[in-house]
Structures are given as C-alpha cells and as structure tokens.
Short mmCIF file of N, CA and C in Angstrom, two decimals:
data_model
loop_
_atom_site.label_atom_id
_atom_site.label_comp_id
_atom_site.label_asym_id
_atom_site.label_seq_id
_atom_site.Cartn_x
_atom_site.Cartn_y
_atom_site.Cartn_z
N MET A 1 -0.06 89.56 -61.02
CA MET A 1 -1.03 88.85 -61.81
C MET A 1 -2.33 89.69 -61.83
N ALA A 2 -3.17 89.43 -62.83
CA ALA A 2 -4.43 90.21 -63.03
C ALA A 2 -5.45 89.82 -61.99
N ASN A 3 -5.42 88.57 -61.61
CA ASN A 3 -6.48 88.09 -60.64
C ASN A 3 -6.02 88.09 -59.19
N GLU A 4 -5.13 88.94 -58.85
CA GLU A 4 -4.64 89.01 -57.42
C GLU A 4 -5.73 89.33 -56.49
N GLY A 5 -6.80 90.00 -56.84
CA GLY A 5 -7.91 90.33 -55.94
C GLY A 5 -8.81 89.11 -55.59
N MET A 6 -8.57 88.04 -56.30
CA MET A 6 -9.42 86.88 -56.08
C MET A 6 -8.90 85.99 -54.99
N LYS A 7 -7.64 86.25 -54.57
CA LYS A 7 -7.02 85.40 -53.58
C LYS A 7 -7.78 85.26 -52.26
N PRO A 8 -8.27 86.40 -51.68
CA PRO A 8 -9.05 86.36 -50.43
C PRO A 8 -10.37 85.54 -50.59
N VAL A 9 -11.02 85.66 -51.74
CA VAL A 9 -12.25 84.93 -51.99
C VAL A 9 -11.96 83.41 -52.07
N ALA A 10 -10.87 83.10 -52.82
CA ALA A 10 -10.54 81.64 -52.99
C ALA A 10 -10.13 81.10 -51.61
N GLY A 11 -9.40 81.85 -50.90
CA GLY A 11 -9.01 81.42 -49.56
C GLY A 11 -10.23 81.08 -48.62
N LEU A 12 -11.14 81.99 -48.63
CA LEU A 12 -12.35 81.82 -47.82
C LEU A 12 -13.18 80.52 -48.26
N LEU A 13 -13.30 80.39 -49.58
CA LEU A 13 -14.01 79.19 -50.10
C LEU A 13 -13.28 77.92 -49.81
N LEU A 14 -11.95 78.01 -49.81
CA LEU A 14 -11.20 76.81 -49.46
C LEU A 14 -11.34 76.46 -47.95
N VAL A 15 -11.44 77.44 -47.14
CA VAL A 15 -11.58 77.13 -45.64
C VAL A 15 -12.91 76.55 -45.43
N LEU A 16 -13.96 77.05 -46.07
CA LEU A 16 -15.27 76.48 -45.98
C LEU A 16 -15.40 75.07 -46.50
N ASN A 17 -14.77 74.93 -47.66
CA ASN A 17 -14.76 73.55 -48.30
C ASN A 17 -14.00 72.55 -47.42
N PHE A 18 -12.85 72.95 -46.85
CA PHE A 18 -12.04 72.06 -46.04
C PHE A 18 -12.83 71.68 -44.76
N CYS A 19 -13.56 72.66 -44.20
CA CYS A 19 -14.36 72.38 -42.96
C CYS A 19 -15.51 71.40 -43.27
N MET A 20 -16.19 71.61 -44.45
CA MET A 20 -17.26 70.67 -44.80
C MET A 20 -16.75 69.26 -44.99
N TYR A 21 -15.65 69.03 -45.72
CA TYR A 21 -15.10 67.73 -45.93
C TYR A 21 -14.66 67.07 -44.62
N VAL A 22 -14.07 67.85 -43.68
CA VAL A 22 -13.69 67.30 -42.37
C VAL A 22 -14.88 66.81 -41.63
N ILE A 23 -16.00 67.65 -41.66
CA ILE A 23 -17.15 67.22 -40.92
C ILE A 23 -17.80 65.93 -41.54
N VAL A 24 -17.81 65.89 -42.89
CA VAL A 24 -18.26 64.65 -43.49
C VAL A 24 -17.43 63.44 -43.16
N ALA A 25 -16.12 63.63 -43.17
CA ALA A 25 -15.25 62.45 -42.80
C ALA A 25 -15.48 62.03 -41.37
N ALA A 26 -15.59 63.09 -40.48
CA ALA A 26 -15.80 62.75 -39.03
C ALA A 26 -17.10 61.96 -38.75
N VAL A 27 -18.19 62.48 -39.36
CA VAL A 27 -19.46 61.78 -39.11
C VAL A 27 -19.45 60.40 -39.74
N GLY A 28 -18.88 60.28 -40.98
CA GLY A 28 -18.73 58.96 -41.56
C GLY A 28 -17.85 58.06 -40.77
N GLY A 29 -16.73 58.54 -40.17
CA GLY A 29 -15.93 57.74 -39.28
C GLY A 29 -16.67 57.26 -38.11
N TRP A 30 -17.49 58.17 -37.48
CA TRP A 30 -18.36 57.75 -36.38
C TRP A 30 -19.32 56.57 -36.79
N ALA A 31 -19.83 56.71 -37.99
CA ALA A 31 -20.81 55.67 -38.42
C ALA A 31 -20.10 54.31 -38.62
N ILE A 32 -18.88 54.41 -39.19
CA ILE A 32 -18.12 53.16 -39.36
C ILE A 32 -17.75 52.53 -38.05
N ASN A 33 -17.35 53.36 -37.07
CA ASN A 33 -16.99 52.93 -35.75
C ASN A 33 -18.21 52.33 -35.10
N HIS A 34 -19.39 52.92 -35.26
CA HIS A 34 -20.63 52.37 -34.64
C HIS A 34 -20.97 50.99 -35.29
N ALA A 35 -20.80 50.94 -36.65
CA ALA A 35 -21.08 49.58 -37.27
C ALA A 35 -20.09 48.54 -36.79
N ILE A 36 -18.89 48.86 -36.60
CA ILE A 36 -17.86 47.86 -36.13
C ILE A 36 -18.25 47.40 -34.73
N ASN A 37 -18.54 48.38 -33.84
CA ASN A 37 -18.92 48.07 -32.45
C ASN A 37 -20.19 47.32 -32.25
N TYR A 38 -21.17 47.61 -33.05
CA TYR A 38 -22.53 47.03 -32.87
C TYR A 38 -23.05 46.11 -34.03
N GLY A 39 -22.05 45.69 -34.91
CA GLY A 39 -22.48 44.79 -36.05
C GLY A 39 -22.52 43.38 -35.57
N PHE A 40 -22.28 42.50 -36.49
CA PHE A 40 -22.36 41.05 -36.16
C PHE A 40 -21.20 40.62 -35.23
N PHE A 41 -21.53 39.83 -34.27
CA PHE A 41 -20.61 39.27 -33.35
C PHE A 41 -20.50 37.76 -33.62
N ILE A 42 -19.41 37.22 -34.03
CA ILE A 42 -19.25 35.78 -34.29
C ILE A 42 -18.31 35.21 -33.29
N GLY A 43 -18.87 34.28 -32.51
CA GLY A 43 -18.02 33.57 -31.48
C GLY A 43 -17.23 32.44 -32.11
N THR A 44 -16.40 31.84 -31.27
CA THR A 44 -15.54 30.70 -31.73
C THR A 44 -16.50 29.46 -32.05
N GLY A 45 -16.26 28.81 -33.12
CA GLY A 45 -17.05 27.68 -33.52
C GLY A 45 -18.33 28.04 -34.19
N LEU A 46 -18.71 29.31 -34.32
CA LEU A 46 -19.96 29.65 -34.90
C LEU A 46 -19.69 30.06 -36.40
N GLU A 47 -20.78 29.89 -37.20
CA GLU A 47 -20.59 30.30 -38.60
C GLU A 47 -21.23 31.66 -38.91
N LEU A 48 -20.81 32.23 -40.07
CA LEU A 48 -21.46 33.49 -40.44
C LEU A 48 -22.95 33.34 -40.72
N PRO A 49 -23.73 34.34 -40.52
CA PRO A 49 -25.10 34.26 -40.89
C PRO A 49 -25.30 34.06 -42.39
N ALA A 50 -26.44 33.67 -42.82
CA ALA A 50 -26.66 33.33 -44.25
C ALA A 50 -26.52 34.61 -45.11
N HIS A 51 -27.04 35.71 -44.68
CA HIS A 51 -27.00 36.93 -45.42
C HIS A 51 -25.96 37.87 -44.90
N PHE A 52 -24.80 37.40 -44.53
CA PHE A 52 -23.78 38.31 -44.00
C PHE A 52 -23.22 39.24 -45.10
N SER A 53 -23.01 40.45 -44.76
CA SER A 53 -22.38 41.37 -45.68
C SER A 53 -21.27 42.10 -44.85
N PRO A 54 -20.15 42.18 -45.50
CA PRO A 54 -19.05 42.93 -44.72
C PRO A 54 -19.35 44.42 -44.58
N ILE A 55 -20.30 44.88 -45.33
CA ILE A 55 -20.71 46.24 -45.22
C ILE A 55 -22.06 46.39 -44.58
N TYR A 56 -22.24 45.66 -43.47
CA TYR A 56 -23.46 45.61 -42.75
C TYR A 56 -23.49 46.83 -41.76
N PHE A 57 -24.46 47.63 -41.76
CA PHE A 57 -24.63 48.73 -40.80
C PHE A 57 -25.95 48.47 -40.03
N PRO A 58 -25.84 48.49 -38.61
CA PRO A 58 -27.01 48.32 -37.84
C PRO A 58 -27.94 49.55 -37.84
N ILE A 59 -27.47 50.60 -38.51
CA ILE A 59 -28.33 51.85 -38.70
C ILE A 59 -28.59 52.05 -40.13
N GLY A 60 -29.70 52.51 -40.50
CA GLY A 60 -30.04 52.83 -41.86
C GLY A 60 -30.60 51.64 -42.58
N ASN A 61 -30.34 51.50 -43.89
CA ASN A 61 -30.82 50.38 -44.66
C ASN A 61 -29.73 49.80 -45.51
N ALA A 62 -30.06 49.08 -46.60
CA ALA A 62 -29.08 48.39 -47.28
C ALA A 62 -28.01 49.23 -48.06
N ALA A 63 -28.41 50.46 -48.34
CA ALA A 63 -27.47 51.40 -49.02
C ALA A 63 -26.60 52.19 -48.07
N THR A 64 -26.85 52.06 -46.73
CA THR A 64 -26.11 52.93 -45.80
C THR A 64 -24.63 52.59 -45.76
N GLY A 65 -24.25 51.32 -45.85
CA GLY A 65 -22.85 50.94 -45.76
C GLY A 65 -22.06 51.48 -46.90
N PHE A 66 -22.58 51.38 -48.16
CA PHE A 66 -21.88 51.90 -49.33
C PHE A 66 -21.86 53.43 -49.26
N PHE A 67 -22.94 54.03 -48.84
CA PHE A 67 -22.94 55.50 -48.75
C PHE A 67 -21.98 56.04 -47.77
N VAL A 68 -21.83 55.40 -46.62
CA VAL A 68 -20.92 55.89 -45.51
C VAL A 68 -19.48 55.66 -46.03
N ILE A 69 -19.19 54.58 -46.59
CA ILE A 69 -17.77 54.36 -47.02
C ILE A 69 -17.36 55.28 -48.11
N PHE A 70 -18.23 55.52 -49.11
CA PHE A 70 -17.94 56.47 -50.18
C PHE A 70 -17.86 57.93 -49.65
N ALA A 71 -18.65 58.24 -48.72
CA ALA A 71 -18.60 59.59 -48.07
C ALA A 71 -17.39 59.80 -47.37
N VAL A 72 -16.83 58.75 -46.57
CA VAL A 72 -15.61 58.98 -45.92
C VAL A 72 -14.46 59.16 -46.97
N ILE A 73 -14.41 58.34 -48.06
CA ILE A 73 -13.46 58.48 -49.05
C ILE A 73 -13.48 59.84 -49.65
N ALA A 74 -14.73 60.33 -49.96
CA ALA A 74 -14.91 61.68 -50.59
C ALA A 74 -14.44 62.75 -49.62
N GLY A 75 -14.65 62.57 -48.31
CA GLY A 75 -14.26 63.55 -47.32
C GLY A 75 -12.77 63.63 -47.23
N VAL A 76 -12.09 62.53 -47.25
CA VAL A 76 -10.61 62.51 -47.10
C VAL A 76 -10.00 63.10 -48.39
N VAL A 77 -10.45 62.68 -49.57
CA VAL A 77 -9.90 63.22 -50.82
C VAL A 77 -10.25 64.74 -50.95
N GLY A 78 -11.44 65.12 -50.50
CA GLY A 78 -11.84 66.51 -50.57
C GLY A 78 -10.98 67.34 -49.65
N ALA A 79 -10.64 66.90 -48.44
CA ALA A 79 -9.77 67.63 -47.55
C ALA A 79 -8.38 67.74 -48.14
N ALA A 80 -7.92 66.71 -48.74
CA ALA A 80 -6.56 66.73 -49.45
C ALA A 80 -6.59 67.69 -50.62
N SER A 81 -7.75 67.73 -51.30
CA SER A 81 -7.75 68.69 -52.45
C SER A 81 -7.83 70.15 -51.90
N ALA A 82 -8.45 70.36 -50.82
CA ALA A 82 -8.41 71.72 -50.22
C ALA A 82 -7.06 72.11 -49.82
N LEU A 83 -6.26 71.16 -49.31
CA LEU A 83 -4.83 71.44 -49.05
C LEU A 83 -4.06 71.82 -50.26
N ALA A 84 -4.37 71.06 -51.42
CA ALA A 84 -3.68 71.45 -52.69
C ALA A 84 -4.15 72.81 -53.05
N GLY A 85 -5.36 73.17 -52.88
CA GLY A 85 -5.91 74.48 -53.17
C GLY A 85 -5.25 75.50 -52.34
N PHE A 86 -4.96 75.25 -51.05
CA PHE A 86 -4.25 76.22 -50.18
C PHE A 86 -2.77 76.47 -50.74
N HIS A 87 -2.21 75.38 -51.20
CA HIS A 87 -0.88 75.55 -51.83
C HIS A 87 -0.92 76.46 -53.04
N HIS A 88 -1.97 76.25 -53.88
CA HIS A 88 -2.04 77.06 -55.05
C HIS A 88 -2.36 78.54 -54.72
N VAL A 89 -3.16 78.74 -53.70
CA VAL A 89 -3.45 80.20 -53.29
C VAL A 89 -2.24 80.87 -52.78
N ARG A 90 -1.40 80.07 -52.06
CA ARG A 90 -0.15 80.61 -51.55
C ARG A 90 0.86 80.90 -52.62
N ALA A 91 0.97 79.97 -53.59
CA ALA A 91 1.90 80.21 -54.78
C ALA A 91 1.33 81.16 -55.81
N TRP A 92 0.02 80.97 -56.13
CA TRP A 92 -0.71 81.77 -57.12
C TRP A 92 0.03 81.87 -58.46
N SER A 93 0.35 80.71 -58.95
CA SER A 93 1.04 80.64 -60.25
C SER A 93 0.42 79.74 -61.20
N ALA A 94 0.73 79.79 -62.53
CA ALA A 94 0.17 78.89 -63.47
C ALA A 94 0.61 77.40 -63.25
N GLU A 95 1.79 77.30 -62.61
CA GLU A 95 2.34 75.91 -62.41
C GLU A 95 1.56 75.15 -61.37
N SER A 96 1.05 75.87 -60.35
CA SER A 96 0.35 75.17 -59.27
C SER A 96 -1.11 74.92 -59.55
N LEU A 97 -1.67 75.61 -60.55
CA LEU A 97 -3.07 75.47 -60.86
C LEU A 97 -3.61 74.10 -61.31
N PRO A 98 -2.84 73.42 -62.22
CA PRO A 98 -3.39 72.16 -62.75
C PRO A 98 -3.50 71.04 -61.61
N ALA A 99 -2.51 71.06 -60.71
CA ALA A 99 -2.60 70.07 -59.62
C ALA A 99 -3.72 70.31 -58.72
N ALA A 100 -4.03 71.55 -58.35
CA ALA A 100 -5.13 71.84 -57.51
C ALA A 100 -6.45 71.61 -58.19
N ALA A 101 -6.55 71.99 -59.49
CA ALA A 101 -7.77 71.75 -60.22
C ALA A 101 -8.13 70.29 -60.42
N SER A 102 -7.11 69.51 -60.75
CA SER A 102 -7.34 68.00 -60.89
C SER A 102 -7.72 67.40 -59.51
N ALA A 103 -7.13 67.76 -58.43
CA ALA A 103 -7.43 67.24 -57.15
C ALA A 103 -8.91 67.58 -56.81
N GLY A 104 -9.25 68.86 -57.06
CA GLY A 104 -10.62 69.31 -56.78
C GLY A 104 -11.59 68.56 -57.67
N PHE A 105 -11.29 68.34 -58.89
CA PHE A 105 -12.21 67.61 -59.83
C PHE A 105 -12.43 66.12 -59.30
N VAL A 106 -11.39 65.49 -58.87
CA VAL A 106 -11.53 64.12 -58.28
C VAL A 106 -12.42 64.09 -57.08
N ALA A 107 -12.16 65.02 -56.16
CA ALA A 107 -12.95 65.20 -54.98
C ALA A 107 -14.41 65.47 -55.30
N TRP A 108 -14.64 66.32 -56.27
CA TRP A 108 -16.03 66.65 -56.67
C TRP A 108 -16.77 65.39 -57.26
N THR A 109 -16.07 64.58 -58.07
CA THR A 109 -16.70 63.44 -58.58
C THR A 109 -17.03 62.36 -57.54
N LEU A 110 -16.06 62.24 -56.56
CA LEU A 110 -16.35 61.31 -55.47
C LEU A 110 -17.49 61.74 -54.64
N THR A 111 -17.60 63.08 -54.45
CA THR A 111 -18.78 63.66 -53.66
C THR A 111 -20.08 63.40 -54.44
N LEU A 112 -20.08 63.52 -55.72
CA LEU A 112 -21.26 63.19 -56.59
C LEU A 112 -21.62 61.71 -56.42
N LEU A 113 -20.62 60.84 -56.35
CA LEU A 113 -20.90 59.41 -56.20
C LEU A 113 -21.51 59.10 -54.81
N ALA A 114 -21.01 59.77 -53.82
CA ALA A 114 -21.59 59.58 -52.42
C ALA A 114 -23.02 60.15 -52.40
N MET A 115 -23.25 61.29 -53.13
CA MET A 115 -24.60 61.83 -53.22
C MET A 115 -25.54 60.94 -53.86
N GLY A 116 -25.12 60.29 -54.93
CA GLY A 116 -25.99 59.29 -55.59
C GLY A 116 -26.37 58.15 -54.68
N LEU A 117 -25.38 57.68 -53.81
CA LEU A 117 -25.73 56.64 -52.89
C LEU A 117 -26.65 57.13 -51.87
N ALA A 118 -26.60 58.43 -51.41
CA ALA A 118 -27.35 58.98 -50.41
C ALA A 118 -28.85 59.06 -50.98
N VAL A 119 -29.00 59.37 -52.32
CA VAL A 119 -30.33 59.44 -52.90
C VAL A 119 -30.91 58.03 -52.86
N LYS A 120 -30.13 56.99 -53.10
CA LYS A 120 -30.60 55.59 -53.09
C LYS A 120 -31.04 55.25 -51.71
N GLU A 121 -30.29 55.69 -50.69
CA GLU A 121 -30.64 55.38 -49.33
C GLU A 121 -31.97 56.13 -48.97
N ILE A 122 -32.19 57.34 -49.38
CA ILE A 122 -33.39 57.98 -49.16
C ILE A 122 -34.54 57.32 -49.80
N GLU A 123 -34.30 56.80 -51.02
CA GLU A 123 -35.39 56.12 -51.80
C GLU A 123 -35.74 54.89 -51.04
N LEU A 124 -34.86 54.14 -50.43
CA LEU A 124 -35.12 52.89 -49.74
C LEU A 124 -35.79 53.09 -48.44
N HIS A 125 -35.79 54.34 -47.94
CA HIS A 125 -36.39 54.66 -46.58
C HIS A 125 -35.52 54.13 -45.47
N GLY A 126 -35.92 54.38 -44.17
CA GLY A 126 -35.16 53.81 -43.07
C GLY A 126 -33.90 54.59 -42.75
N ARG A 127 -33.87 55.82 -43.10
CA ARG A 127 -32.70 56.69 -42.92
C ARG A 127 -32.54 57.05 -41.38
N ASN A 128 -31.23 56.91 -40.98
CA ASN A 128 -30.99 57.28 -39.55
C ASN A 128 -30.84 58.80 -39.44
N ALA A 129 -31.38 59.35 -38.44
CA ALA A 129 -31.42 60.83 -38.29
C ALA A 129 -29.99 61.32 -38.02
N ARG A 130 -29.13 60.48 -37.47
CA ARG A 130 -27.78 60.96 -37.09
C ARG A 130 -26.90 61.12 -38.39
N LEU A 131 -27.23 60.50 -39.47
CA LEU A 131 -26.48 60.59 -40.70
C LEU A 131 -27.00 61.67 -41.59
N VAL A 132 -27.90 62.57 -41.18
CA VAL A 132 -28.37 63.55 -41.99
C VAL A 132 -27.29 64.55 -42.37
N SER A 133 -26.29 64.80 -41.52
CA SER A 133 -25.24 65.70 -41.86
C SER A 133 -24.36 65.26 -43.00
N LEU A 134 -24.38 63.95 -43.37
CA LEU A 134 -23.59 63.51 -44.49
C LEU A 134 -24.30 63.96 -45.80
N PHE A 135 -25.54 64.07 -45.78
CA PHE A 135 -26.27 64.51 -47.06
C PHE A 135 -27.51 65.22 -46.49
N PHE A 136 -27.63 66.49 -46.76
CA PHE A 136 -28.79 67.31 -46.27
C PHE A 136 -30.00 66.81 -47.02
N ARG A 137 -30.96 66.30 -46.40
CA ARG A 137 -32.17 65.81 -46.94
C ARG A 137 -33.26 66.91 -46.96
N SER A 138 -33.59 67.31 -48.12
CA SER A 138 -34.70 68.28 -48.25
C SER A 138 -36.02 67.62 -48.40
N LYS A 139 -37.06 68.40 -48.39
CA LYS A 139 -38.39 67.83 -48.40
C LYS A 139 -38.88 67.45 -49.84
N THR A 140 -37.94 67.61 -50.79
CA THR A 140 -38.37 67.29 -52.20
C THR A 140 -38.41 65.78 -52.41
N ASP A 141 -39.10 65.35 -53.47
CA ASP A 141 -39.08 63.95 -53.82
C ASP A 141 -37.93 63.63 -54.67
N TRP A 142 -37.03 62.85 -54.25
CA TRP A 142 -35.82 62.52 -54.99
C TRP A 142 -36.07 61.51 -56.11
N SER A 143 -37.25 60.83 -56.08
CA SER A 143 -37.49 59.84 -57.16
C SER A 143 -37.48 60.47 -58.47
N CYS A 144 -37.77 61.72 -58.64
CA CYS A 144 -37.75 62.33 -60.00
C CYS A 144 -36.35 62.41 -60.61
N PHE A 145 -35.33 62.20 -59.80
CA PHE A 145 -33.95 62.22 -60.30
C PHE A 145 -33.45 60.76 -60.62
N LEU A 146 -34.24 59.77 -60.25
CA LEU A 146 -33.74 58.40 -60.44
C LEU A 146 -34.18 57.78 -61.73
#
C-alpha cells in the first residue's frame, strides 16, 4: 500500500491514546468508588433525604457526578476504539478501516460530551483537585465558550 510508512506513526498515536483513555477511566473509577464509600448512608427504618440524588458526589459540585460517569464511559469506549485501531494497523486494509474509524468517532464524541460537563463543573466552581486529571484545567476563562 502507498501509506505503509504511516503505520509506525499510527501505532504510536494509538498507544498514547489508549494510555490516556485508561488513565481517565481509572481516575473516574476511583471517583465513583469514593462516592459510593462516602456518599449517603441510609439505615434501616430511615427515609431518603429530601434532595437525594443517585448521582451524589461528596467531592466537587452538582455537575461532578454527571461529569465523572460520562468520563468513565468515554474512557472505556475510547480504550475499545484504540483496540479496534490496533487491529486496523495490524491488518492495514480497506476492510478494517471503517470499523476503526467509526469506533474512534464515537469515542471522540463521548469525550466531547464529558468535556462539556467538565466545563460546566468549572463554571460552577468547587472543583476537586484530585479530578483535575480527568480534564486539564487551564487558566483561561471558560465562560466565553458557554
């Protein structure tokens, strides 16, 4: 094939992409575990609080729960799309390209959705410093994008 020289570049980018998505999924999994361990505790005979939310996170603000859940989903789908990309790089044929491209596009759109929720979390303030690795917060004012 004419693009045979692009295989090493594509392989390196896939390894970096796979590592990024695994890190996002791991940090998001830690945040979900933390929320389960330190969230609401309801004893026998007690009722749920008036403003109970099943996506309550003791860290962050009201957008944190949605952000973390969508970040974990994006991380898992992104890692799976990287595996589809590895298969395409190994086969390097026109038949394997559409599956890898469509999986990558779905992972990219889910990542954009999680990024939008991260922007909302930044706008609401009260961000937890441990969740910074899910979305790198720069010193720019994100309100111009909202």
